[in-house]
Short mmCIF file of C-alpha atoms and ligand atoms in Angstrom, two decimals:
data_model
loop_
_atom_site.label_atom_id
_atom_site.label_comp_id
_atom_site.label_asym_id
_atom_site.label_seq_id
_atom_site.Cartn_x
_atom_site.Cartn_y
_atom_site.Cartn_z
CA UNK V 1 -11.56 10.70 15.85
CA UNK V 2 -14.90 11.26 14.15
CA UNK V 3 -16.78 8.20 12.98
CA UNK V 4 -18.70 9.28 9.90
CA UNK V 5 -22.28 8.54 10.82
CA UNK V 6 -25.06 7.22 8.65
CA UNK V 7 -26.68 10.65 8.33
CA UNK V 8 -23.48 12.01 6.74
CA UNK V 9 -23.16 8.97 4.48
CA UNK V 10 -26.78 9.47 3.37
CA UNK V 11 -26.02 13.11 2.63
CA UNK V 12 -23.12 12.01 0.42
CA UNK V 13 -25.38 9.42 -1.17
CA UNK V 14 -27.75 12.21 -2.19
CA UNK V 15 -24.91 14.17 -3.78
CA UNK V 16 -23.84 10.99 -5.49
CA UNK V 17 -27.32 10.60 -7.00
CA UNK V 18 -27.32 14.21 -8.13
CA UNK V 19 -24.00 13.79 -9.90
CA UNK V 20 -25.39 10.65 -11.44
CA UNK V 21 -28.35 12.68 -12.77
CA UNK V 22 -25.95 15.21 -14.31
CA UNK V 23 -24.18 12.36 -16.08
CA UNK V 24 -27.43 10.89 -17.36
CA UNK V 25 -28.46 14.27 -18.75
CA UNK V 26 -25.07 14.64 -20.43
CA UNK V 27 -25.38 11.18 -21.97
CA UNK V 28 -28.90 11.94 -23.23
CA UNK V 29 -27.68 15.13 -24.83
CA UNK V 30 -24.42 13.98 -26.37
CA UNK V 31 -24.54 10.19 -26.50
CA UNK V 32 -21.28 10.04 -24.54
CA UNK V 33 -20.51 8.61 -21.11
CA UNK V 34 -18.10 10.44 -18.83
CA UNK V 35 -14.93 8.55 -17.98
CA UNK V 36 -12.37 8.67 -15.15
CA UNK V 37 -8.68 7.90 -14.80
CA UNK V 38 -7.02 7.50 -11.41
CA UNK V 39 -3.34 7.31 -10.60
CA UNK V 40 -2.16 6.43 -7.11
CA UNK V 41 1.32 6.92 -5.68
CA UNK V 42 2.77 5.56 -2.45
CA UNK V 43 1.82 2.72 -0.17
CA UNK V 44 -0.88 0.06 -0.33
CA UNK V 45 -3.07 2.00 2.08
CA UNK V 46 -3.11 4.75 -0.50
CA UNK V 47 -3.79 2.19 -3.22
CA UNK V 48 -6.83 1.07 -1.23
CA UNK V 49 -7.94 4.72 -0.95
CA UNK V 50 -7.58 5.01 -4.73
CA UNK V 51 -9.86 1.99 -5.07
CA UNK V 52 -12.46 3.73 -2.89
CA UNK V 53 -12.26 6.86 -5.03
CA UNK V 54 -12.74 4.76 -8.17
CA UNK V 55 -15.58 2.94 -6.39
CA UNK V 56 -17.40 6.18 -5.68
CA UNK V 57 -16.88 7.49 -9.22
CA UNK V 58 -18.24 4.23 -10.61
CA UNK V 59 -21.26 4.45 -8.35
CA UNK V 60 -21.94 7.97 -9.60
CA UNK V 61 -22.03 6.64 -13.13
CA UNK V 62 -18.54 7.38 -14.44
CA UNK V 63 -16.91 4.67 -16.53
CA UNK V 64 -13.20 3.81 -16.36
CA UNK V 65 -11.12 5.30 -19.18
CA UNK V 66 -8.83 3.01 -21.18
CA UNK V 67 -6.19 5.71 -21.34
CA UNK V 68 -5.63 9.10 -19.77
CA UNK V 69 -6.50 11.07 -22.93
CA UNK V 70 -9.97 9.57 -22.91
CA UNK V 71 -10.73 10.76 -19.38
CA UNK V 72 -13.15 13.49 -18.31
CA UNK V 73 -11.91 13.28 -14.74
CA UNK V 74 -8.29 12.67 -13.75
CA UNK V 75 -7.53 11.86 -10.12
CA UNK V 76 -3.96 12.06 -8.82
CA UNK V 77 -3.80 10.36 -5.42
CA UNK V 78 -0.50 11.57 -4.01
CA UNK V 79 2.17 10.37 -1.58
CA UNK V 80 4.53 12.54 0.41
CA UNK V 81 6.82 10.05 2.09
CA UNK V 82 9.97 11.11 0.20
CA UNK V 83 10.87 14.18 -1.81
CA UNK V 84 10.92 12.20 -5.04
CA UNK V 85 7.20 11.51 -4.57
CA UNK V 86 6.43 15.24 -4.34
CA UNK V 87 8.43 15.96 -7.48
CA UNK V 88 6.50 13.37 -9.41
CA UNK V 89 3.18 15.03 -8.68
CA UNK V 90 4.32 18.39 -9.98
CA UNK V 91 5.78 16.71 -13.06
CA UNK V 92 2.43 15.08 -13.76
CA UNK V 93 0.52 18.28 -13.09
CA UNK V 94 2.70 20.06 -15.63
CA UNK V 95 1.49 17.61 -18.30
CA UNK V 96 -2.13 18.11 -17.27
CA UNK V 97 -2.07 21.69 -18.46
CA UNK V 98 -2.04 20.64 -22.09
CA UNK V 99 -4.75 18.03 -21.57
CA UNK V 100 -6.96 20.66 -19.99
CA UNK V 101 -6.33 23.05 -22.86
CA UNK V 102 -7.43 20.41 -25.37
CA UNK V 103 -10.49 19.52 -23.32
CA UNK V 104 -11.68 22.48 -21.24
CA UNK V 105 -14.32 20.58 -19.29
CA UNK V 106 -11.76 18.03 -18.08
CA UNK V 107 -11.77 17.93 -14.26
CA UNK V 108 -8.51 17.49 -12.38
CA UNK V 109 -8.60 16.21 -8.83
CA UNK V 110 -5.58 16.05 -6.55
CA UNK V 111 -5.91 14.16 -3.27
CA UNK V 112 -3.83 11.95 -0.95
CA UNK V 113 -1.13 12.69 1.60
CA UNK V 114 0.48 15.69 -0.08
CA UNK V 115 -2.79 17.57 0.25
CA UNK V 116 -2.44 17.56 4.02
CA UNK V 117 0.61 19.78 3.69
CA UNK V 118 -0.41 23.43 3.32
CA UNK V 119 2.67 24.37 1.26
CA UNK V 120 1.68 21.96 -1.51
CA UNK V 121 -1.92 23.15 -1.55
CA UNK V 122 -0.72 26.76 -1.77
CA UNK V 123 1.63 25.87 -4.61
CA UNK V 124 -1.27 24.27 -6.49
CA UNK V 125 -3.52 27.27 -5.84
CA UNK V 126 -0.91 29.67 -7.16
CA UNK V 127 0.79 27.80 -9.98
CA UNK V 128 -1.53 25.02 -11.11
CA UNK V 129 -4.77 26.92 -11.24
CA UNK V 130 -6.41 24.37 -13.49
CA UNK V 131 -6.74 21.90 -10.60
CA UNK V 132 -10.47 21.72 -9.82
CA UNK V 133 -10.75 19.70 -6.61
CA UNK V 134 -8.36 19.10 -3.72
CA UNK V 135 -8.95 16.98 -0.63
CA UNK V 136 -6.92 14.98 1.90
CA UNK V 137 -7.08 11.27 2.82
CA UNK V 138 -9.45 12.01 5.72
CA UNK V 139 -12.09 13.42 3.36
CA UNK V 140 -12.42 10.73 0.70
CA UNK V 141 -16.06 10.11 1.62
CA UNK V 142 -16.88 13.70 0.64
CA UNK V 143 -15.94 13.26 -3.01
CA UNK V 144 -19.62 13.21 -4.19
CA UNK V 145 -20.30 16.55 -2.47
CA UNK V 146 -17.17 18.21 -3.86
CA UNK V 147 -17.83 16.89 -7.32
CA UNK V 148 -21.45 18.00 -7.27
CA UNK V 149 -20.49 21.55 -6.27
CA UNK V 150 -17.75 21.72 -8.87
CA UNK V 151 -20.08 20.53 -11.63
CA UNK V 152 -22.92 22.88 -10.75
CA UNK V 153 -21.18 25.99 -9.47
CA UNK V 154 -18.15 26.44 -11.72
CA UNK V 155 -16.13 27.01 -8.55
CA UNK V 156 -12.99 25.22 -7.46
CA UNK V 157 -13.42 22.98 -4.42
CA UNK V 158 -10.50 22.84 -2.01
CA UNK V 159 -11.01 20.92 1.20
CA UNK V 160 -8.15 20.39 3.60
CA UNK V 161 -9.98 19.79 6.88
CA UNK V 162 -8.04 18.53 9.85
CA UNK V 163 -10.42 16.07 11.43
CA UNK V 164 -9.39 12.43 11.77
CA UNK V 165 -12.31 10.54 10.30
CA UNK V 166 -13.31 6.92 9.93
CA UNK V 167 -15.79 6.19 7.15
CA UNK V 168 -17.36 2.77 6.61
CA UNK V 169 -19.23 1.40 3.66
CA UNK V 170 -17.59 3.28 0.78
CA UNK V 171 -17.86 1.38 -2.50
CA UNK V 172 -14.54 -0.11 -3.63
CA UNK V 173 -13.47 -0.70 -7.22
CA UNK V 174 -10.67 -3.21 -6.73
CA UNK V 175 -7.64 -3.26 -8.99
CA UNK V 176 -7.39 -7.07 -8.96
CA UNK V 177 -10.00 -9.80 -8.81
CA UNK V 178 -7.98 -12.35 -6.85
CA UNK V 179 -6.16 -10.26 -4.21
CA UNK V 180 -8.01 -7.66 -2.15
CA UNK V 181 -6.56 -4.92 0.01
CA UNK V 182 -8.33 -4.30 3.30
CA UNK V 183 -7.35 -1.30 5.43
CA UNK V 184 -7.99 -2.30 9.03
CA UNK V 185 -6.90 1.01 10.55
CA UNK V 186 -5.90 4.50 9.51
CA UNK V 187 -3.24 6.92 10.70
CA UNK V 188 -0.18 6.45 12.87
CA UNK V 189 0.78 7.37 16.42
CA UNK V 190 4.46 6.60 16.29
CA UNK V 191 6.05 9.82 15.13
CA UNK V 192 9.29 8.33 13.88
CA UNK V 193 11.27 11.54 13.60
CA UNK V 194 11.93 11.27 9.83
CA UNK V 195 8.38 10.43 8.83
CA UNK V 196 5.58 12.60 7.46
CA UNK V 197 2.82 9.98 7.72
CA UNK V 198 1.51 10.90 11.23
CA UNK V 199 1.03 14.46 9.95
CA UNK V 200 -0.72 13.51 6.73
CA UNK V 201 -2.83 10.63 8.03
CA UNK V 202 -3.53 11.75 11.59
CA UNK V 203 -3.88 9.61 14.70
CA UNK V 204 -4.52 5.87 14.72
CA UNK V 205 -8.13 4.85 14.16
CA UNK V 206 -9.06 1.17 14.14
CA UNK V 207 -12.11 -0.12 12.29
CA UNK V 208 -14.27 -2.47 14.34
CA UNK V 209 -13.55 -6.21 14.03
CA UNK V 210 -17.17 -6.62 12.98
CA UNK V 211 -16.86 -4.26 10.02
CA UNK V 212 -13.53 -5.76 8.96
CA UNK V 213 -14.65 -9.38 9.23
CA UNK V 214 -17.92 -8.61 7.39
CA UNK V 215 -15.89 -7.10 4.55
CA UNK V 216 -13.58 -10.12 4.51
CA UNK V 217 -16.45 -12.61 4.43
CA UNK V 218 -17.92 -10.76 1.47
CA UNK V 219 -14.59 -10.85 -0.29
CA UNK V 220 -14.33 -14.57 0.30
CA UNK V 221 -17.83 -15.08 -1.08
CA UNK V 222 -17.05 -13.10 -4.19
CA UNK V 223 -14.13 -15.38 -4.91
CA UNK V 224 -11.06 -13.55 -3.65
CA UNK V 225 -8.18 -15.93 -2.99
CA UNK V 226 -5.93 -13.60 -1.08
CA UNK V 227 -6.49 -10.69 1.22
CA UNK V 228 -3.99 -8.20 2.55
CA UNK V 229 -4.69 -6.52 5.90
CA UNK V 230 -3.22 -3.04 5.97
CA UNK V 231 -2.18 -0.48 8.54
CA UNK V 232 0.89 1.66 9.19
CA UNK V 233 1.44 -0.42 12.30
CA UNK V 234 -0.97 -3.36 12.35
CA UNK V 235 0.41 -4.55 15.68
CA UNK V 236 -1.21 -1.70 17.54
CA UNK V 237 -4.62 -2.50 16.02
CA UNK V 238 -7.51 -1.93 18.44
CA UNK V 239 -5.52 -0.06 21.07
CA UNK V 240 -7.30 3.20 20.36
CA UNK V 241 -10.70 1.59 20.95
CA UNK V 242 -10.09 -0.79 23.82
CA UNK V 243 -12.83 0.90 25.83
CA UNK V 244 -15.45 0.25 23.09
CA UNK V 245 -17.71 -2.60 24.00
CA UNK V 246 -19.50 -2.71 20.66
CA UNK V 247 -18.22 -3.86 17.30
CA UNK V 248 -16.71 -7.03 18.78
CA UNK V 249 -13.78 -5.37 20.53
CA UNK V 250 -14.51 -7.36 23.67
CA UNK V 251 -13.99 -10.63 21.78
CA UNK V 252 -11.25 -9.55 19.38
CA UNK V 253 -8.82 -7.44 21.32
CA UNK V 254 -5.70 -7.14 19.25
CA UNK V 255 -4.20 -7.79 15.84
CA UNK V 256 -3.30 -11.38 16.67
CA UNK V 257 -6.99 -12.12 17.38
CA UNK V 258 -8.11 -10.33 14.24
CA UNK V 259 -5.58 -12.14 12.05
CA UNK V 260 -6.67 -15.48 13.45
CA UNK V 261 -10.32 -14.73 12.65
CA UNK V 262 -9.34 -13.55 9.17
CA UNK V 263 -7.44 -16.81 8.60
CA UNK V 264 -10.45 -18.85 9.76
CA UNK V 265 -12.60 -17.36 7.01
CA UNK V 266 -10.75 -19.70 4.69
CA UNK V 267 -8.82 -17.58 2.20
CA UNK V 268 -6.07 -19.33 0.30
CA UNK V 269 -3.77 -16.78 1.84
CA UNK V 270 -3.86 -13.88 4.29
CA UNK V 271 -1.15 -11.24 4.17
CA UNK V 272 -0.58 -8.26 6.42
CA UNK V 273 1.62 -5.20 6.72
CA UNK V 274 3.28 -3.29 8.30
CA UNK V 275 4.52 -4.69 11.60
CA UNK V 276 6.38 -2.31 13.86
CA UNK V 277 9.05 -4.22 15.82
CA UNK V 278 8.20 -2.46 19.06
CA UNK V 279 4.69 -3.95 19.06
CA UNK V 280 5.28 -7.52 17.85
CA UNK V 281 3.92 -10.09 20.27
CA UNK V 282 4.64 -13.77 20.83
CA UNK V 283 0.90 -14.27 20.51
CA UNK V 284 0.99 -12.92 16.95
CA UNK V 285 3.86 -15.22 15.98
CA UNK V 286 1.98 -18.17 17.45
CA UNK V 287 -1.13 -17.31 15.43
CA UNK V 288 0.96 -17.25 12.24
CA UNK V 289 2.59 -20.55 13.17
CA UNK V 290 -0.81 -22.19 13.77
CA UNK V 291 -2.40 -21.15 10.45
CA UNK V 292 -0.81 -22.41 7.27
CA UNK V 293 -2.86 -19.94 5.19
CA UNK V 294 -1.21 -16.94 6.83
CA UNK V 295 1.77 -15.87 4.76
CA UNK V 296 5.19 -17.13 5.83
CA UNK V 297 6.49 -13.62 5.58
CA UNK V 298 7.09 -10.88 8.10
CA UNK V 299 7.84 -7.38 6.89
CA UNK V 300 9.63 -5.87 9.85
CA UNK V 301 11.15 -2.47 9.10
CA UNK V 302 14.49 -2.09 10.86
CA UNK V 303 15.46 1.38 9.48
CA UNK V 304 18.90 1.32 11.15
CA UNK V 305 21.11 -1.14 13.01
CA UNK V 306 22.60 1.49 15.29
CA UNK V 307 21.09 1.96 18.73
CA UNK V 308 22.08 5.61 18.69
CA UNK V 309 20.32 6.25 15.37
CA UNK V 310 17.30 4.17 16.38
CA UNK V 311 16.97 6.42 19.42
CA UNK V 312 17.23 9.56 17.28
CA UNK V 313 14.59 8.09 14.98
CA UNK V 314 12.28 7.43 17.95
CA UNK V 315 11.85 3.82 16.90
CA UNK V 316 11.60 2.53 20.49
CA UNK V 317 13.54 -0.71 20.10
CA UNK V 318 17.21 -1.62 20.17
CA UNK V 319 19.18 -3.80 17.76
CA UNK V 320 19.29 -6.42 20.49
CA UNK V 321 15.50 -6.47 20.82
CA UNK V 322 15.12 -6.64 17.05
CA UNK V 323 17.39 -9.69 16.89
CA UNK V 324 15.46 -11.41 19.66
CA UNK V 325 12.19 -10.94 17.72
CA UNK V 326 13.68 -12.32 14.50
CA UNK V 327 15.15 -15.35 16.30
CA UNK V 328 11.89 -16.09 18.06
CA UNK V 329 9.91 -15.66 14.85
CA UNK V 330 12.18 -18.04 12.96
CA UNK V 331 12.05 -20.57 15.75
CA UNK V 332 8.26 -20.58 15.83
CA UNK V 333 7.83 -20.34 12.03
CA UNK V 334 10.77 -22.17 10.43
CA UNK V 335 9.97 -21.31 6.79
CA UNK V 336 9.51 -17.60 7.51
CA UNK V 337 10.92 -14.94 5.16
CA UNK V 338 11.89 -11.73 6.96
CA UNK V 339 11.99 -8.54 4.89
CA UNK V 340 12.67 -4.98 5.96
CA UNK V 341 12.97 -1.26 5.21
CA UNK V 342 16.28 0.55 5.71
CA UNK V 343 17.11 4.23 5.67
CA UNK V 344 20.63 5.40 4.84
CA UNK V 345 21.96 8.81 5.85
CA UNK V 346 19.68 9.76 8.72
CA UNK V 347 20.99 13.02 10.26
CA UNK V 348 24.01 12.35 12.43
CA UNK V 349 24.61 8.83 11.04
CA UNK V 350 28.35 8.18 11.40
CA UNK V 351 30.51 5.55 9.69
CA UNK V 352 30.25 3.57 12.89
CA UNK V 353 26.45 3.74 12.93
CA UNK V 354 26.37 2.65 9.32
CA UNK V 355 28.72 -0.25 10.07
CA UNK V 356 26.25 -1.31 12.77
CA UNK V 357 23.51 -1.49 10.16
CA UNK V 358 25.65 -3.67 7.86
CA UNK V 359 26.55 -5.84 10.83
CA UNK V 360 22.94 -6.38 11.84
CA UNK V 361 22.05 -7.18 8.24
CA UNK V 362 24.71 -9.91 8.30
CA UNK V 363 23.23 -11.33 11.45
CA UNK V 364 19.63 -11.29 10.26
CA UNK V 365 20.07 -11.94 6.50
CA UNK V 366 16.93 -10.37 5.10
CA UNK V 367 15.23 -12.09 2.19
CA UNK V 368 14.49 -8.69 0.75
CA UNK V 369 14.88 -5.07 1.79
CA UNK V 370 13.47 -1.77 0.60
CA UNK V 371 16.36 0.64 0.89
CA UNK V 372 15.89 4.39 1.00
CA UNK V 373 18.10 7.45 1.02
CA UNK V 374 17.02 9.65 3.90
CA UNK V 375 14.75 12.37 2.57
CA UNK V 376 14.23 15.54 4.58
CA UNK V 377 10.52 16.17 5.22
CA UNK V 378 9.77 19.65 6.43
CA UNK V 379 7.75 19.69 9.63
CA UNK V 380 9.33 16.49 10.97
CA UNK V 381 11.80 16.67 13.90
CA UNK V 382 14.64 15.11 11.87
CA UNK V 383 14.52 17.96 9.35
CA UNK V 384 15.95 20.26 12.03
CA UNK V 385 18.50 17.84 13.43
CA UNK V 386 22.19 18.75 13.20
CA UNK V 387 24.73 16.93 11.02
CA UNK V 388 22.60 16.24 7.96
CA UNK V 389 24.60 13.70 5.96
CA UNK V 390 26.19 14.95 2.75
CA UNK V 391 24.78 13.60 -0.52
CA UNK V 392 27.98 11.93 -1.68
CA UNK V 393 28.49 10.09 1.61
CA UNK V 394 24.86 9.05 1.62
CA UNK V 395 25.10 7.60 -1.91
CA UNK V 396 28.30 5.70 -1.13
CA UNK V 397 26.72 4.11 1.93
CA UNK V 398 23.57 3.39 0.00
CA UNK V 399 25.46 1.48 -2.71
CA UNK V 400 27.36 -0.52 -0.12
CA UNK V 401 24.15 -1.44 1.63
CA UNK V 402 22.41 -2.44 -1.58
CA UNK V 403 25.38 -4.62 -2.61
CA UNK V 404 25.28 -6.47 0.70
CA UNK V 405 21.52 -6.88 0.58
CA UNK V 406 21.67 -8.22 -2.99
CA UNK V 407 24.23 -10.80 -1.88
CA UNK V 408 21.92 -11.94 0.90
CA UNK V 409 18.88 -11.98 -1.37
CA UNK V 410 20.66 -14.16 -3.92
CA UNK V 411 21.90 -16.57 -1.26
CA UNK V 412 18.45 -16.76 0.25
CA UNK V 413 16.90 -17.47 -3.14
CA UNK V 414 19.45 -20.20 -3.88
CA UNK V 415 18.01 -22.28 -1.05
CA UNK V 416 14.88 -22.79 -3.11
CA UNK V 417 16.62 -24.50 -6.03
CA UNK V 418 15.06 -27.88 -6.77
CA UNK V 419 12.13 -27.32 -4.41
CA UNK V 420 8.48 -27.35 -5.36
CA UNK V 421 6.44 -24.30 -4.29
CA UNK V 422 2.83 -23.14 -4.65
CA UNK V 423 2.24 -19.68 -6.10
CA UNK V 424 -0.81 -17.51 -6.54
CA UNK V 425 -0.64 -16.64 -10.24
CA UNK V 426 -0.52 -12.93 -11.07
CA UNK V 427 -0.65 -13.36 -14.84
CA UNK V 428 1.74 -13.12 -17.73
CA UNK V 429 5.02 -11.47 -16.80
CA UNK V 430 5.94 -10.51 -20.33
CA UNK V 431 3.15 -10.52 -22.81
CA UNK V 432 4.19 -12.50 -25.81
CA UNK V 433 6.94 -14.56 -24.23
CA UNK V 434 4.66 -17.01 -22.46
CA UNK V 435 6.33 -16.46 -19.11
CA UNK V 436 3.98 -16.22 -16.15
CA UNK V 437 4.49 -15.02 -12.62
CA UNK V 438 3.15 -15.53 -9.15
CA UNK V 439 4.07 -15.22 -5.50
CA UNK V 440 4.81 -17.80 -2.84
CA UNK V 441 3.69 -17.69 0.76
CA UNK V 442 7.09 -16.11 1.51
CA UNK V 443 6.22 -13.38 -1.01
CA UNK V 444 8.93 -14.56 -3.41
CA UNK V 445 8.32 -13.60 -7.01
CA UNK V 446 8.41 -16.72 -9.23
CA UNK V 447 8.55 -16.54 -13.03
CA UNK V 448 7.61 -19.78 -14.72
CA UNK V 449 6.92 -21.48 -18.01
CA UNK V 450 4.05 -23.84 -18.80
CA UNK V 451 3.79 -26.71 -21.22
CA UNK V 452 0.38 -26.06 -22.81
CA UNK V 453 -0.46 -29.79 -22.49
CA UNK V 454 -0.52 -29.34 -18.71
CA UNK V 455 -3.48 -26.94 -18.87
CA UNK V 456 -7.13 -27.48 -19.80
CA UNK V 457 -7.97 -26.24 -23.30
CA UNK V 458 -9.99 -23.27 -22.12
CA UNK V 459 -6.77 -21.52 -21.11
CA UNK V 460 -5.42 -21.68 -24.63
CA UNK V 461 -6.08 -18.96 -27.16
CA UNK V 462 -7.01 -19.61 -30.78
CA UNK V 463 -3.33 -19.32 -31.77
CA UNK V 464 -2.37 -22.10 -29.33
CA UNK V 465 -0.69 -19.73 -26.87
CA UNK V 466 -1.69 -19.60 -23.20
CA UNK V 467 -3.99 -16.78 -22.08
CA UNK V 468 -2.13 -15.29 -19.13
CA UNK V 469 -5.07 -13.16 -17.98
CA UNK V 470 -7.27 -16.24 -17.65
CA UNK V 471 -4.73 -17.79 -15.28
CA UNK V 472 -4.71 -14.86 -12.83
CA UNK V 473 -5.73 -15.99 -9.38
CA UNK V 474 -5.09 -19.69 -9.99
CA UNK V 475 -2.73 -21.63 -7.80
CA UNK V 476 0.21 -23.20 -9.59
CA UNK V 477 2.76 -25.71 -8.32
CA UNK V 478 6.20 -24.82 -9.63
CA UNK V 479 9.52 -26.67 -9.56
CA UNK V 480 12.25 -24.08 -8.98
CA UNK V 481 15.21 -24.38 -11.33
CA UNK V 482 16.67 -20.90 -11.27
CA UNK V 483 17.41 -18.33 -8.59
CA UNK V 484 18.22 -14.69 -9.20
CA UNK V 485 18.56 -11.74 -6.83
CA UNK V 486 14.99 -10.58 -7.12
CA UNK V 487 13.14 -13.63 -8.38
CA UNK V 488 12.98 -17.39 -8.73
CA UNK V 489 12.40 -19.24 -11.98
CA UNK V 490 10.86 -22.61 -12.77
CA UNK V 491 8.31 -24.66 -14.65
CA UNK V 492 4.73 -25.66 -13.95
CA UNK V 493 4.29 -29.08 -12.34
CA UNK V 494 0.69 -29.02 -11.28
CA UNK V 495 -2.21 -26.70 -11.27
CA UNK V 496 -5.41 -25.86 -9.45
CA UNK V 497 -8.19 -23.64 -10.92
N1 SAH H 1 4.49 2.41 8.71
C1 SAH H 1 5.48 1.72 8.04
C2 SAH H 1 6.15 2.40 6.89
C3 SAH H 1 5.64 3.58 6.24
S1 SAH H 1 6.65 4.41 5.10
C4 SAH H 1 6.56 1.37 9.03
O1 SAH H 1 6.77 2.02 10.01
O2 SAH H 1 7.24 0.45 8.72
C5 SAH H 1 7.62 3.15 4.35
C6 SAH H 1 9.08 3.33 4.55
O3 SAH H 1 9.50 4.53 3.97
C7 SAH H 1 9.55 3.39 5.98
O4 SAH H 1 9.64 2.15 6.59
C8 SAH H 1 10.88 4.07 5.84
O5 SAH H 1 11.91 3.12 5.62
C9 SAH H 1 10.72 4.91 4.59
N2 SAH H 1 10.67 6.33 4.91
C10 SAH H 1 9.74 7.00 5.60
N3 SAH H 1 10.06 8.29 5.71
C11 SAH H 1 11.25 8.45 5.07
C12 SAH H 1 12.12 9.57 4.85
N4 SAH H 1 11.84 10.77 5.31
N5 SAH H 1 13.25 9.35 4.12
C13 SAH H 1 13.54 8.13 3.65
N6 SAH H 1 12.78 7.06 3.85
C14 SAH H 1 11.63 7.20 4.55
FE1 SF4 H 2 6.07 6.58 9.73
FE2 SF4 H 2 7.03 5.41 11.88
FE3 SF4 H 2 4.42 5.62 11.55
FE4 SF4 H 2 5.81 3.96 10.02
S1 SF4 H 2 5.55 3.79 12.25
S2 SF4 H 2 4.24 5.40 9.34
S3 SF4 H 2 7.71 5.04 9.76
S4 SF4 H 2 5.84 7.29 11.86
FE1 F3S H 3 2.86 7.93 1.10
FE2 F3S H 3 0.85 8.65 2.59
FE3 F3S H 3 1.34 6.09 2.18
S1 F3S H 3 2.83 9.61 2.55
S2 F3S H 3 3.55 6.05 1.92
S3 F3S H 3 0.75 7.54 0.65
S4 F3S H 3 0.56 7.01 4.03
#
C-alpha cells in the first residue's frame, strides 16, 4: 500500500489551481463557465468515488451540468462486477461519439473498476478513440494532473497504474445533504472465486480511525442525519494496519470499536456495509445491540446455501456457521432485519446444491435479497471451472429463487401492519402525486401520504401542495397500513424537522 503523502497532494493541488486558471481565462474570453456531468455505476464505494471526482472538479472551478448535453466534461465511473455492467459502458460510449462530434472540445473521462482490466482499456484505445482520459480507482487523486495535461497538451491521458493507494483529504461533492457515504477502507483480500473486485480494487487498505472519525464529526456538524460506513468487508477493518501505533489504531482496533465511536458522535442513524459472514464477531453484534442509532439491519451476503458450492466459491464459512450467526444476531438484536446477496448458477451448481440454497432461505427468511445470475469474469478462478451452468437452467433456478424470496419478503413486511415506525425522509416518491418515501432503521422502504395540516406552512408550496424536496432529511413517524413485497405504505402521524 502507498499512502499518498502531503507532498503528492500539494502537487495535485498545484495542478488543480492551474486548471482553475485555464477555466478563468476561458470564462473571461467567452463569458461561459465549464460544466461537468458524472455518471457512476456499481456499488456505494464507487458512488463515493464519484462524489470525490465531482468534488475535485468543483474545486477546480467546474460547475455541475443540469443535463448531459450541457456538459464540457463527461465522467463515466464504471463497474465490472457482472457482464451486464461492462455492456452498459460500451453502450454509453457509443452515444458519446455524437456528443463529441457536436462539441469537439468536450472531454470524455472513463474511470472506475473496468479501467483496471487491460482488455477494456485496449478496447477503448482501439475503438473509442474519442475518450480523452482513463484512470483506475487507485488513481482518483491524480485527476487534476491528468486534466491539466489533457487541456494543455492536446494528448490523451491514460493511466492504469497498479499501485494500491490510500489518499486522504480529497474534496467530496455529496449526492445527498442528509445521508453521507464514508468509505472506511478500500480493496478486498478475500478472492471469492467468482469476483473481480480484488483485481480491480487491490488489497485491503484501512483508513486510520482518526481520519474517519474526523470526517464523521465534520459531517455531523454540517447537519448530516445519517452516515453509511463502507467497505467490501467492513468486518476486517484495521487488520492490515494492526502494527500501526499512530492514527488511533491502538485505541480502536477493529470495526466493532469504530462503529461504536461512530455511533457516539450522535447521528440519527449509522449504517454500514458489507459484512462478510466469516468475519462477523459477537462483539460487533453487541455494539449494535447497545446503540439504538445503529441500524437494525445486517446485510450478510450468503451467495449459496450449499457447503460444496461455498467451498468452491472460497467463502470460508459453512451453511451451519451462517445459521449460527443469524440466530445469535437475532437473539441479541430482536428487531433486526437480515438481508443478503445470492448467486444462482455458479459453475458446478447441481439441483441438489440449489435445493440447499432454497432450504437455507426457508430457515433464515431474509427480509430482502439481491439475487444475481452468475456472470463469468475473465481472470477469476471460477471462469475456468468445469461444468458452467447452462443459461436455461440458470434462469429457471433464478426464477424459483426470486419467487421464494418474494414470498418471504411479503410475509416479513406483513408483520409491520398497524405498527408505527420512524423513517428518514428521502423526498417525494412520485412528483405530483404527493406520495413521499423514507427508510426505517431496518432499511425498509416506506411510502406515505401526509395531510397538509400536519406540517408547518413553510413546507407547503404556493399551490397548497407539499414540497417534497424541503422534507428530505426530516424524520417522520408513520403508521403502516399497507405491506407489499418491496415496500410498506402508510400515513404521517408525527413529524420532526
Ligand atoms: N464485498 C461484498 C460484495 C461485493 S459485489 C460482499 O462480499 O458481500 C456485490 C455482490 O455481487 C456479491 O455479493 C455477489 O452476490 C455479486 N457478484 C459478485 N461477483 C459476481 C459474479 N461474477 N456473478 C454474479 N454475481 C456476482
Ligand atoms: Fe468480492 Fe468476495 Fe471481496 Fe465481496 S468479499 S468483494 S464478493 S471477493
Ligand atoms: Fe463494481 Fe467495482 Fe463496486 S466492480 S461493485 S464498482 S468495487
